[in-house]
Short mmCIF file of C-alpha atoms and ligand atoms in Angstrom, two decimals:
data_model
loop_
_atom_site.label_atom_id
_atom_site.label_comp_id
_atom_site.label_asym_id
_atom_site.label_seq_id
_atom_site.Cartn_x
_atom_site.Cartn_y
_atom_site.Cartn_z
CA UNK W 1 -7.64 6.84 24.43
CA UNK W 2 -8.70 6.58 20.95
CA UNK W 3 -7.04 3.78 18.99
CA UNK W 4 -6.51 5.15 15.21
CA UNK W 5 -6.84 2.56 12.54
CA UNK W 6 -3.11 2.23 11.66
CA UNK W 7 -1.73 1.31 8.23
CA UNK W 8 1.57 0.63 6.53
CA UNK W 9 3.20 0.07 3.50
CA UNK W 10 6.70 -1.79 3.27
CA UNK W 11 9.58 0.78 3.47
CA UNK W 12 11.45 0.76 0.29
CA UNK W 13 15.28 0.46 -0.28
CA UNK W 14 16.36 3.82 -1.87
CA UNK W 15 18.88 2.24 -4.16
CA UNK W 16 17.42 3.51 -7.28
CA UNK W 17 14.35 5.13 -8.70
CA UNK W 18 10.83 4.06 -7.83
CA UNK W 19 8.71 1.89 -10.28
CA UNK W 20 5.44 0.40 -10.92
CA UNK W 21 5.53 -2.00 -7.81
CA UNK W 22 6.51 0.41 -5.31
CA UNK W 23 3.87 2.71 -6.65
CA UNK W 24 1.10 -0.08 -6.44
CA UNK W 25 1.63 -0.90 -3.19
CA UNK W 26 1.44 2.89 -2.17
CA UNK W 27 -1.85 3.12 -4.01
CA UNK W 28 -3.38 -0.06 -2.70
CA UNK W 29 -2.57 1.09 0.87
CA UNK W 30 -3.70 4.76 0.29
CA UNK W 31 -6.87 3.54 -1.11
CA UNK W 32 -7.58 1.50 2.09
CA UNK W 33 -6.52 4.47 4.36
CA UNK W 34 -9.02 6.82 2.44
CA UNK W 35 -11.58 4.03 2.57
CA UNK W 36 -11.41 3.74 6.33
CA UNK W 37 -11.47 7.65 6.57
CA UNK W 38 -14.53 7.64 4.07
CA UNK W 39 -16.33 4.99 6.58
CA UNK W 40 -15.87 7.29 9.16
CA UNK W 41 -12.51 5.74 11.17
CA UNK W 42 -9.89 7.81 12.42
CA UNK W 43 -6.89 6.45 10.29
CA UNK W 44 -3.24 6.95 10.51
CA UNK W 45 -1.32 5.98 7.19
CA UNK W 46 2.49 5.55 7.27
CA UNK W 47 5.24 4.94 4.52
CA UNK W 48 8.95 5.65 4.33
CA UNK W 49 12.22 4.22 3.15
CA UNK W 50 14.53 1.46 4.13
CA UNK W 51 18.10 3.39 4.33
CA UNK W 52 20.55 1.02 5.67
CA UNK W 53 22.41 -2.02 4.49
CA UNK W 54 24.90 -3.25 1.85
CA UNK W 55 22.60 -2.39 -1.02
CA UNK W 56 22.21 1.07 -0.48
CA UNK W 57 26.00 1.31 0.83
CA UNK W 58 27.00 -0.08 -2.39
CA UNK W 59 24.57 2.18 -4.59
CA UNK W 60 26.01 5.09 -2.92
CA UNK W 61 29.69 4.05 -3.32
CA UNK W 62 28.66 3.39 -6.83
CA UNK W 63 27.82 7.33 -7.09
CA UNK W 64 31.00 8.35 -5.28
CA UNK W 65 28.66 9.76 -2.62
CA UNK W 66 28.85 8.90 1.21
CA UNK W 67 25.46 6.81 2.18
CA UNK W 68 24.22 9.96 4.46
CA UNK W 69 24.46 12.66 1.42
CA UNK W 70 23.12 9.77 -1.05
CA UNK W 71 19.98 8.94 1.29
CA UNK W 72 19.06 12.43 1.53
CA UNK W 73 18.84 12.79 -2.07
CA UNK W 74 16.96 9.70 -2.41
CA UNK W 75 14.54 10.67 0.10
CA UNK W 76 13.58 13.75 -1.70
CA UNK W 77 12.84 11.53 -4.98
CA UNK W 78 10.96 8.72 -2.81
CA UNK W 79 9.21 11.49 -0.80
CA UNK W 80 8.15 13.05 -3.96
CA UNK W 81 6.80 9.86 -5.42
CA UNK W 82 4.10 10.05 -2.36
CA UNK W 83 2.92 13.49 -3.54
CA UNK W 84 2.75 12.44 -7.05
CA UNK W 85 0.60 9.66 -6.15
CA UNK W 86 -1.73 11.62 -3.95
CA UNK W 87 -1.00 9.78 -0.95
CA UNK W 88 -2.56 10.69 2.46
CA UNK W 89 0.29 9.36 4.52
CA UNK W 90 0.43 10.93 7.97
CA UNK W 91 4.19 10.49 8.47
CA UNK W 92 7.16 9.36 6.40
CA UNK W 93 9.53 7.33 8.36
CA UNK W 94 13.27 7.14 7.60
CA UNK W 95 15.31 4.56 8.90
CA UNK W 96 18.13 7.06 9.29
CA UNK W 97 16.05 9.27 11.40
CA UNK W 98 16.97 9.56 15.26
CA UNK W 99 13.50 8.77 16.49
CA UNK W 100 13.93 5.26 14.82
CA UNK W 101 17.39 4.73 15.62
CA UNK W 102 16.36 5.26 19.33
CA UNK W 103 13.36 2.53 19.07
CA UNK W 104 15.89 0.00 17.40
CA UNK W 105 18.31 0.63 20.27
CA UNK W 106 15.51 0.22 22.87
CA UNK W 107 14.19 -3.54 21.12
CA UNK W 108 17.63 -4.59 20.94
CA UNK W 109 18.79 -3.77 24.68
CA UNK W 110 15.50 -5.10 25.90
CA UNK W 111 16.26 -8.37 24.16
CA UNK W 112 19.78 -8.50 25.17
CA UNK W 113 18.85 -7.87 28.74
CA UNK W 114 16.31 -10.70 28.83
CA UNK W 115 19.11 -13.15 27.54
CA UNK W 116 17.08 -13.62 23.96
CA UNK W 117 20.35 -12.45 22.29
CA UNK W 118 23.83 -14.36 22.01
CA UNK W 119 27.14 -13.98 20.00
CA UNK W 120 28.79 -16.83 18.10
CA UNK W 121 30.89 -17.78 15.25
CA UNK W 122 29.82 -18.86 11.60
CA UNK W 123 31.46 -20.04 8.74
CA UNK W 124 29.77 -20.27 5.31
CA UNK W 125 29.21 -18.90 1.86
CA UNK W 126 27.58 -15.37 1.70
CA UNK W 127 25.73 -13.75 -1.19
CA UNK W 128 26.81 -10.15 -1.20
CA UNK W 129 24.06 -9.16 -3.07
CA UNK W 130 21.18 -10.53 -0.69
CA UNK W 131 23.25 -9.70 2.42
CA UNK W 132 22.72 -13.46 3.67
CA UNK W 133 24.33 -16.42 4.14
CA UNK W 134 23.60 -19.45 2.33
CA UNK W 135 23.16 -23.02 3.09
CA UNK W 136 23.76 -26.03 1.05
CA UNK W 137 19.68 -26.00 0.05
CA UNK W 138 20.63 -22.84 -1.88
CA UNK W 139 22.91 -24.46 -4.14
CA UNK W 140 21.92 -25.67 -7.88
CA UNK W 141 22.18 -29.63 -8.17
CA UNK W 142 25.47 -29.34 -9.84
CA UNK W 143 27.02 -27.48 -6.71
CA UNK W 144 27.21 -24.00 -8.31
CA UNK W 145 25.31 -20.90 -7.02
CA UNK W 146 22.37 -19.61 -8.96
CA UNK W 147 23.17 -16.15 -10.60
CA UNK W 148 20.31 -14.80 -8.45
CA UNK W 149 22.74 -14.44 -5.68
CA UNK W 150 25.25 -12.53 -7.21
CA UNK W 151 28.98 -13.03 -5.78
CA UNK W 152 29.33 -15.82 -3.41
CA UNK W 153 32.03 -15.59 -0.68
CA UNK W 154 33.33 -17.70 1.82
CA UNK W 155 33.43 -15.73 5.22
CA UNK W 156 33.73 -16.64 8.70
CA UNK W 157 32.87 -13.98 11.45
CA UNK W 158 31.39 -13.46 14.83
CA UNK W 159 27.83 -12.25 15.21
CA UNK W 160 24.87 -11.93 17.47
CA UNK W 161 22.09 -14.04 17.14
CA UNK W 162 18.38 -13.74 18.39
CA UNK W 163 16.81 -16.96 19.64
CA UNK W 164 13.65 -17.25 17.33
CA UNK W 165 13.81 -21.20 17.14
CA UNK W 166 12.29 -21.17 20.99
CA UNK W 167 9.16 -19.32 19.47
CA UNK W 168 8.57 -21.42 16.58
CA UNK W 169 5.51 -23.80 17.96
CA UNK W 170 4.05 -20.52 19.66
CA UNK W 171 3.64 -19.06 15.87
CA UNK W 172 2.45 -21.94 14.52
CA UNK W 173 -0.38 -21.65 16.96
CA UNK W 174 -1.01 -18.39 16.53
CA UNK W 175 -1.22 -18.49 12.68
CA UNK W 176 -3.26 -21.68 12.97
CA UNK W 177 -5.88 -20.04 15.31
CA UNK W 178 -5.96 -16.37 13.85
CA UNK W 179 -6.70 -16.95 10.14
CA UNK W 180 -7.06 -13.31 9.28
CA UNK W 181 -3.10 -12.75 10.61
CA UNK W 182 -1.87 -13.50 7.20
CA UNK W 183 -3.89 -13.01 4.04
CA UNK W 184 -4.52 -14.16 1.51
CA UNK W 185 -5.33 -17.81 2.69
CA UNK W 186 -2.55 -19.23 0.15
CA UNK W 187 -0.08 -16.67 1.71
CA UNK W 188 -1.11 -17.94 5.26
CA UNK W 189 -0.71 -21.73 4.09
CA UNK W 190 2.82 -20.93 2.31
CA UNK W 191 4.15 -19.59 6.04
CA UNK W 192 2.45 -22.44 7.99
CA UNK W 193 4.01 -24.97 5.44
CA UNK W 194 7.32 -23.14 6.20
CA UNK W 195 7.08 -23.12 9.73
CA UNK W 196 5.94 -26.93 10.04
CA UNK W 197 8.45 -28.13 7.65
CA UNK W 198 12.14 -27.37 9.19
CA UNK W 199 13.20 -26.13 12.41
CA UNK W 200 13.24 -22.44 12.73
CA UNK W 201 16.88 -21.29 13.10
CA UNK W 202 18.19 -18.49 15.10
CA UNK W 203 18.44 -15.31 13.19
CA UNK W 204 21.59 -13.43 12.86
CA UNK W 205 20.74 -9.84 13.61
CA UNK W 206 24.10 -8.15 13.30
CA UNK W 207 26.82 -7.51 10.57
CA UNK W 208 30.28 -6.74 11.61
CA UNK W 209 30.86 -2.88 11.74
CA UNK W 210 34.08 -3.77 9.65
CA UNK W 211 32.53 -4.96 6.86
CA UNK W 212 29.43 -3.05 6.67
CA UNK W 213 29.51 0.51 8.65
CA UNK W 214 26.29 1.54 7.28
CA UNK W 215 23.75 0.45 9.90
CA UNK W 216 22.69 1.20 13.26
CA UNK W 217 25.30 0.17 15.92
CA UNK W 218 24.29 -2.18 18.65
CA UNK W 219 23.89 -0.46 22.15
CA UNK W 220 25.76 -3.08 23.78
CA UNK W 221 28.47 -3.87 21.45
CA UNK W 222 29.78 -1.22 18.86
CA UNK W 223 31.67 -3.59 16.66
CA UNK W 224 28.34 -4.37 15.11
CA UNK W 225 25.61 -2.69 13.29
CA UNK W 226 21.97 -4.01 13.37
CA UNK W 227 20.99 -6.31 10.11
CA UNK W 228 19.08 -4.28 7.89
CA UNK W 229 15.67 -6.53 7.99
CA UNK W 230 15.99 -6.23 12.30
CA UNK W 231 16.37 -2.56 11.76
CA UNK W 232 13.50 -2.11 8.70
CA UNK W 233 10.90 -4.12 10.67
CA UNK W 234 11.28 -1.87 13.57
CA UNK W 235 10.09 1.00 11.61
CA UNK W 236 6.76 0.06 12.10
CA UNK W 237 6.68 0.84 15.93
CA UNK W 238 8.98 3.88 15.53
CA UNK W 239 6.24 6.34 14.82
CA UNK W 240 3.90 4.78 17.45
CA UNK W 241 6.76 4.98 19.94
CA UNK W 242 7.77 8.63 18.94
CA UNK W 243 4.02 9.48 19.66
CA UNK W 244 4.44 8.44 23.09
CA UNK W 245 1.95 5.53 22.10
CA UNK W 246 1.80 3.53 25.45
CA UNK W 247 1.22 0.07 23.53
CA UNK W 248 5.12 0.21 22.54
CA UNK W 249 6.75 2.49 24.91
CA UNK W 250 5.27 0.48 27.96
CA UNK W 251 7.33 -2.53 27.06
CA UNK W 252 10.06 -0.94 25.65
CA UNK W 253 10.52 1.15 28.89
CA UNK W 254 10.44 4.41 26.62
CA UNK W 255 8.71 7.53 27.85
CA UNK W 256 5.54 8.30 26.73
CA UNK W 257 4.22 11.64 25.76
CA UNK W 258 2.30 13.03 28.05
CA UNK W 259 1.42 15.97 25.47
CA UNK W 260 -0.29 13.63 23.18
CA UNK W 261 -1.99 11.15 25.43
CA UNK W 262 -4.86 10.92 22.91
CA UNK W 263 -2.35 8.88 20.25
CA UNK W 264 -2.86 5.17 20.24
CA UNK W 265 -1.82 3.31 16.85
CA UNK W 266 -0.53 0.24 18.06
CA UNK W 267 -1.10 -2.44 17.06
CA UNK W 268 -1.03 -1.91 13.58
CA UNK W 269 -4.07 -2.92 11.81
CA UNK W 270 -2.88 -3.77 8.33
CA UNK W 271 0.90 -4.00 7.21
CA UNK W 272 0.66 -3.62 3.33
CA UNK W 273 3.56 -5.66 1.75
CA UNK W 274 4.47 -7.75 -1.31
CA UNK W 275 4.60 -11.43 -1.59
CA UNK W 276 8.36 -11.54 -1.54
CA UNK W 277 8.66 -10.55 1.80
CA UNK W 278 6.15 -12.39 3.71
CA UNK W 279 8.51 -14.62 5.68
CA UNK W 280 10.19 -11.33 7.00
CA UNK W 281 6.63 -10.24 8.33
CA UNK W 282 4.90 -13.17 9.15
CA UNK W 283 7.75 -14.91 10.87
CA UNK W 284 10.53 -12.61 11.98
CA UNK W 285 8.22 -9.68 13.02
CA UNK W 286 5.98 -11.52 15.13
CA UNK W 287 8.41 -13.21 16.86
CA UNK W 288 10.26 -10.08 17.48
CA UNK W 289 7.33 -8.25 18.89
CA UNK W 290 6.24 -11.33 20.92
CA UNK W 291 9.64 -11.51 22.48
CA UNK W 292 9.87 -8.10 23.45
CA UNK W 293 6.13 -8.32 25.01
CA UNK W 294 4.53 -6.16 22.35
CA UNK W 295 1.50 -6.74 20.83
CA UNK W 296 1.04 -8.40 17.18
CA UNK W 297 -0.09 -6.35 14.17
CA UNK W 298 -3.60 -7.44 13.62
CA UNK W 299 -2.74 -8.38 9.65
CA UNK W 300 -0.20 -9.02 7.22
CA UNK W 301 -1.89 -8.22 3.66
CA UNK W 302 0.21 -9.54 0.62
CA UNK W 303 -0.29 -8.28 -2.82
CA UNK W 304 1.38 -9.75 -5.84
CA UNK W 305 3.99 -8.85 -8.00
CA UNK W 306 3.50 -6.70 -11.33
CA UNK W 307 5.26 -7.67 -14.72
CA UNK W 308 5.06 -5.68 -17.92
CA UNK W 309 4.43 -7.50 -20.83
CA UNK W 310 4.38 -10.95 -19.27
CA UNK W 311 8.11 -10.32 -18.27
CA UNK W 312 9.89 -9.26 -15.01
CA UNK W 313 10.85 -5.63 -14.89
CA UNK W 314 14.25 -4.98 -15.17
CA UNK W 315 16.08 -1.62 -15.62
CA UNK W 316 18.63 -3.50 -17.75
CA UNK W 317 16.64 -4.49 -20.48
CA UNK W 318 14.41 -1.24 -20.07
CA UNK W 319 11.32 -3.51 -19.38
CA UNK W 320 9.93 -0.99 -16.72
CA UNK W 321 6.88 0.87 -16.24
CA UNK W 322 7.70 4.47 -14.96
CA UNK W 323 4.70 5.57 -12.97
CA UNK W 324 5.57 9.24 -12.87
CA UNK W 325 5.94 9.14 -16.60
CA UNK W 326 2.48 7.35 -16.78
CA UNK W 327 1.10 10.08 -14.43
CA UNK W 328 2.47 13.00 -16.67
CA UNK W 329 0.80 11.62 -19.68
CA UNK W 330 -2.37 9.95 -18.52
CA UNK W 331 -2.92 11.93 -15.05
CA UNK W 332 -2.94 10.46 -11.77
CA UNK W 333 -6.50 8.86 -11.32
CA UNK W 334 -5.91 6.83 -14.70
CA UNK W 335 -2.77 5.40 -13.22
CA UNK W 336 -4.63 4.60 -9.78
CA UNK W 337 -7.66 3.25 -11.67
CA UNK W 338 -5.80 1.00 -14.03
CA UNK W 339 -3.75 -0.71 -11.03
CA UNK W 340 -6.33 -1.07 -8.55
CA UNK W 341 -9.15 -2.10 -11.33
CA UNK W 342 -6.65 -4.72 -13.27
CA UNK W 343 -5.16 -6.61 -10.14
CA UNK W 344 -7.07 -7.84 -6.91
CA UNK W 345 -4.57 -7.80 -3.61
CA UNK W 346 -2.92 -11.21 -3.98
CA UNK W 347 -2.63 -12.58 -7.40
CA UNK W 348 0.33 -11.41 -9.95
CA UNK W 349 -0.57 -8.80 -12.58
CA UNK W 350 0.53 -7.90 -15.96
CA UNK W 351 0.90 -4.35 -17.08
CA UNK W 352 0.35 -3.81 -20.84
CA UNK W 353 0.13 0.00 -22.51
CA UNK W 354 -2.61 -1.63 -24.62
CA UNK W 355 -4.67 -2.85 -21.67
CA UNK W 356 -3.99 0.69 -19.92
CA UNK W 357 -5.23 2.54 -22.68
CA UNK W 358 -8.38 0.15 -23.07
CA UNK W 359 -9.34 0.92 -19.66
CA UNK W 360 -8.85 4.32 -20.07
CA UNK W 361 -10.93 4.32 -23.17
CA UNK W 362 -13.95 2.04 -22.13
CA UNK W 363 -14.24 2.53 -18.10
CA UNK W 364 -12.93 6.31 -17.71
CA UNK W 365 -13.63 8.24 -20.81
CA UNK W 366 -16.35 6.43 -22.25
CA UNK W 367 -17.88 5.19 -18.87
CA UNK W 368 -17.64 7.62 -16.31
CA UNK W 369 -16.50 10.77 -18.11
CA UNK W 370 -19.25 10.73 -20.57
CA UNK W 371 -22.02 9.89 -17.90
CA UNK W 372 -21.09 12.74 -15.77
CA UNK W 373 -20.23 15.27 -18.57
CA UNK W 374 -23.55 14.52 -20.47
CA UNK W 375 -25.66 14.46 -17.36
CA UNK W 376 -24.29 17.74 -16.40
CA UNK W 377 -24.38 19.16 -19.92
CA UNK W 378 -28.01 18.31 -19.99
CA UNK W 379 -29.11 19.86 -16.80
CA UNK W 380 -27.10 23.13 -18.18
CA UNK W 381 -28.80 23.36 -21.36
CA UNK W 382 -32.44 22.45 -20.59
CA UNK W 383 -32.48 23.57 -16.99
CA UNK W 384 -29.97 26.14 -17.06
CA UNK W 385 -27.97 24.21 -14.36
CA UNK W 386 -30.95 24.21 -11.66
CA UNK W 387 -31.51 21.04 -9.95
CA UNK W 388 -35.21 19.86 -10.13
CA UNK W 389 -37.22 18.22 -7.66
CA UNK W 390 -35.93 14.52 -6.51
CA UNK W 391 -37.16 11.63 -8.45
CA UNK W 392 -36.25 7.65 -7.91
CA UNK W 393 -36.03 5.59 -10.89
CA UNK W 394 -32.29 5.16 -9.86
CA UNK W 395 -32.57 5.17 -6.15
CA UNK W 396 -32.63 1.56 -5.57
CA UNK W 397 -29.37 0.73 -7.82
CA UNK W 398 -27.43 3.48 -6.10
CA UNK W 399 -28.39 2.37 -2.68
CA UNK W 400 -27.21 -1.41 -4.04
CA UNK W 401 -24.04 0.12 -5.13
CA UNK W 402 -23.44 2.26 -1.60
CA UNK W 403 -24.01 -1.01 0.33
CA UNK W 404 -21.76 -3.18 -1.68
CA UNK W 405 -19.18 -0.56 -1.92
CA UNK W 406 -19.14 -0.35 2.06
CA UNK W 407 -19.08 -3.94 2.49
CA UNK W 408 -16.22 -4.50 -0.08
CA UNK W 409 -14.10 -1.71 1.48
CA UNK W 410 -14.34 -3.10 5.02
CA UNK W 411 -13.23 -6.52 3.53
CA UNK W 412 -10.24 -4.47 1.70
CA UNK W 413 -11.86 -5.60 -1.75
CA UNK W 414 -11.08 -2.78 -3.76
CA UNK W 415 -11.35 -4.13 -7.19
CA UNK W 416 -14.82 -5.55 -6.22
CA UNK W 417 -15.51 -2.36 -5.16
CA UNK W 418 -14.52 -0.64 -8.29
CA UNK W 419 -16.72 -3.10 -10.14
CA UNK W 420 -19.53 -2.22 -7.99
CA UNK W 421 -19.23 1.48 -8.71
CA UNK W 422 -19.06 0.55 -12.62
CA UNK W 423 -22.26 -1.21 -12.37
CA UNK W 424 -23.89 1.67 -11.20
CA UNK W 425 -22.08 3.90 -14.04
CA UNK W 426 -23.23 1.47 -16.50
CA UNK W 427 -26.87 1.50 -15.40
CA UNK W 428 -27.08 5.15 -15.40
CA UNK W 429 -25.62 5.14 -18.76
CA UNK W 430 -28.32 2.70 -19.94
CA UNK W 431 -30.91 4.92 -18.24
CA UNK W 432 -29.73 7.68 -20.83
CA UNK W 433 -30.33 5.85 -23.46
CA UNK W 434 -33.52 4.35 -22.27
CA UNK W 435 -35.24 7.57 -21.19
CA UNK W 436 -33.53 9.91 -24.38
CA UNK W 437 -33.69 12.87 -22.69
CA UNK W 438 -32.66 14.70 -25.93
CA UNK W 439 -36.10 13.80 -27.22
CA UNK W 440 -38.06 14.68 -24.21
CA UNK W 441 -36.66 17.99 -24.41
CA UNK W 442 -38.33 18.61 -27.56
CA UNK W 443 -41.58 18.04 -26.47
CA UNK W 444 -43.17 20.17 -23.80
CA UNK W 445 -45.49 17.93 -22.60
CA UNK W 446 -42.54 15.68 -21.45
CA UNK W 447 -41.32 18.62 -19.16
CA UNK W 448 -41.84 16.65 -15.95
CA UNK W 449 -40.32 13.47 -17.34
CA UNK W 450 -37.30 15.61 -18.38
CA UNK W 451 -36.86 16.86 -14.54
CA UNK W 452 -37.38 13.39 -13.31
CA UNK W 453 -34.35 11.91 -15.57
CA UNK W 454 -32.22 14.70 -15.04
CA UNK W 455 -32.41 14.54 -11.23
CA UNK W 456 -31.65 11.04 -11.42
CA UNK W 457 -28.85 11.62 -13.50
CA UNK W 458 -27.06 14.25 -11.45
CA UNK W 459 -28.01 12.61 -8.20
CA UNK W 460 -26.22 9.62 -9.36
CA UNK W 461 -22.91 11.58 -10.04
CA UNK W 462 -23.17 13.08 -6.63
CA UNK W 463 -22.99 9.58 -5.21
CA UNK W 464 -20.55 8.01 -7.43
CA UNK W 465 -18.08 11.28 -6.68
CA UNK W 466 -18.55 9.96 -2.90
CA UNK W 467 -17.77 6.19 -3.54
CA UNK W 468 -14.72 7.15 -5.79
CA UNK W 469 -13.30 9.17 -3.32
CA UNK W 470 -10.81 6.34 -1.84
CA UNK W 471 -9.96 5.75 -5.45
CA UNK W 472 -10.01 8.50 -7.74
CA UNK W 473 -9.54 11.36 -5.30
CA UNK W 474 -8.99 14.19 -8.10
CA UNK W 475 -11.71 12.98 -10.33
CA UNK W 476 -14.08 12.60 -7.00
CA UNK W 477 -13.46 16.22 -6.38
CA UNK W 478 -13.95 17.41 -9.83
CA UNK W 479 -17.28 15.85 -9.97
CA UNK W 480 -18.30 17.28 -6.88
CA UNK W 481 -16.98 20.75 -7.82
CA UNK W 482 -18.75 20.52 -11.23
CA UNK W 483 -21.89 19.76 -9.35
CA UNK W 484 -21.27 22.84 -7.49
CA UNK W 485 -20.95 21.36 -3.94
CA UNK W 486 -17.90 22.45 -1.89
CA UNK W 487 -15.68 20.40 0.10
CA UNK W 488 -14.11 16.87 -0.75
CA UNK W 489 -16.84 14.17 -0.93
CA UNK W 490 -14.78 12.09 1.50
CA UNK W 491 -17.45 10.86 3.75
CA UNK W 492 -19.85 7.71 3.42
CA UNK W 493 -22.27 8.72 6.31
CA UNK W 494 -25.19 10.41 4.78
CA UNK W 495 -24.12 9.35 0.89
CA UNK W 496 -28.16 8.25 0.57
CA UNK W 497 -30.41 9.26 -2.23
CA UNK W 498 -31.72 12.68 -2.13
CA UNK W 499 -28.51 14.58 -1.20
CA UNK W 500 -29.12 17.37 -4.24
CA UNK W 501 -31.62 19.55 -3.22
CA UNK W 502 -34.32 21.27 -5.70
CA UNK W 503 -33.17 24.52 -6.65
CA UNK W 504 -29.30 24.00 -6.20
CA UNK W 505 -27.20 25.32 -8.93
CA UNK W 506 -24.52 23.25 -10.28
CA UNK W 507 -21.20 24.52 -11.88
CA UNK W 508 -19.84 24.28 -15.13
CA UNK W 509 -19.40 20.80 -16.73
CA UNK W 510 -15.81 20.19 -18.12
CA UNK W 511 -14.66 16.56 -19.70
CA UNK W 512 -12.62 14.59 -16.60
CA UNK W 513 -11.03 12.47 -19.11
CA UNK W 514 -10.36 13.95 -22.49
CA UNK W 515 -10.02 11.49 -25.37
CA UNK W 516 -6.41 10.71 -26.59
CA UNK W 517 -5.99 10.35 -30.11
CA UNK W 518 -4.29 6.53 -30.76
N1 LIG X 601 13.15 -2.65 1.89
C1 LIG X 601 12.54 -3.81 2.06
C2 LIG X 601 11.38 -3.71 2.82
C3 LIG X 601 11.19 -3.60 4.19
S1 LIG X 601 9.62 -3.59 5.12
C4 LIG X 601 10.15 -3.71 6.81
C5 LIG X 601 12.09 -4.22 0.72
N2 LIG X 601 12.25 -3.19 -0.55
S2 LIG X 601 11.93 -2.91 -1.89
O1 LIG X 601 12.09 -1.84 -2.42
O2 LIG X 601 12.71 -4.25 -2.23
O3 LIG X 601 10.50 -3.38 -2.05
C6 LIG X 601 9.31 -2.61 -1.38
C7 LIG X 601 7.97 -2.98 -1.88
O4 LIG X 601 7.81 -3.41 -3.10
C8 LIG X 601 7.82 -4.88 -1.43
O5 LIG X 601 6.61 -4.84 -0.69
C9 LIG X 601 8.02 -5.38 -2.59
O6 LIG X 601 7.19 -6.46 -2.67
C10 LIG X 601 7.11 -4.23 -3.59
N3 LIG X 601 7.60 -4.62 -5.13
C11 LIG X 601 8.80 -4.45 -5.60
N4 LIG X 601 8.53 -4.57 -6.89
C12 LIG X 601 7.43 -5.30 -7.16
C13 LIG X 601 6.53 -5.48 -8.53
N5 LIG X 601 7.28 -5.77 -9.44
N6 LIG X 601 5.32 -5.47 -8.43
C14 LIG X 601 4.58 -5.54 -7.12
N7 LIG X 601 5.42 -5.13 -5.63
C15 LIG X 601 6.77 -5.20 -5.92
O7 LIG X 601 11.79 -5.09 0.37
#
């Protein structure tokens, strides 16, 4: 059975409209997925939405809609975002899907049968906004509750608990012996610090249906619905289970699908998530899987958070970046380029409109756009668009860029890979300035040198189109098309120098990144 490279995003709460942070995570994940495919790996990319829980129930109430009707409307918007961002996701999971509820039921039943769950009563202070009981440690020094908790009420209630504490030492050992499990390293250190500093409490995995009806009922106690995080984390095994993947179906006692015996996704290779939800993914999720006898994902990859103009994005102050608005004005690839080039996976980033425009102008319009446009236009003008015999002046630079980018993409170093591509773009632009083909064209004695220069330029453009595919898929295809090549340049195999053959006719050049007036 062929194990596919399986990569996921966090699933977004559908209690509002998508913003830059959500879009960024999707673009990062899509770029890694495309890169793996370009590197020749069969890849399955999953994204989706997190629809249960108090936040969504409250958002629906505020609009006077039933949670289901509200979620159906929002699902259209969030699926639309995936299309707007050019995502190559293979499936889109909704936690209201029947296939998902079935898997949540199965994992809960297994843990219950094994004696990993127990019912207990608890009195305490509860944050309505964060849907969590607070501890004394969460209080301010003066005894008040921080406004970030929203309304805090005193509650006594029965709930079901998951015996998580007993897995603490195992998890510490696992994370210590598997450095790649949580990345970057500083997030791994935070998780280890957290796990070593205090006993891990058992996890409350239900909410009384009387207080919160919008959730998945417990299969063995209908008075309770499943805690939204237990429900949401399970999404990652929902699709493998529904495709009959034995790595999930076996431990959960679900039927494997005999019609698709070739599908094997689990364990996930990478869960891409934001830094705020590392604990859920690096502590709760591995323990849930370990207790259920399911293999752990290979990596939790945590990205940083975006601010705008140095402050937190907030709808109330209007300080937000709306990805769709940016894309409508500047194009999808300009958006993808800015977020991937500006911010490495890990640290926090800061969006400024001035920074966005500066990168558009310098790197896209003047760098990439200018190289492609002048290379192709000169070939049209001086050689009627016909590719001359191969020449090698830039072949070493191109080979270095190919090797660097492939290595960087295998390590998910997206920002560094873009820098490597731009090193080649800058080199080729310098080559134009150094060789001055417009002067060569005036001197018939230099005809052969002009052929050589033009070959170097168009062949470099062809290679750049292949290297750009994971990052800027629209631009990559447009370059290919202008080169008169068919199909998407989506495979790194065979991307070596000399692909363009003598006598090949290129298409019509057209600007890739039109200049915008200030
Ligand atoms: N529903 C949970 C995730 C469940 S995964 C099993 C959730 N949803 S969320 O909508 O609040 O966030 C979704 C993702 O967007 C998270 O990974 C989060 O870190 C990311 N971001 C939200 N705001 C962000 C920024 N300002 N910047 C970058 N990413 C941010 O958490």
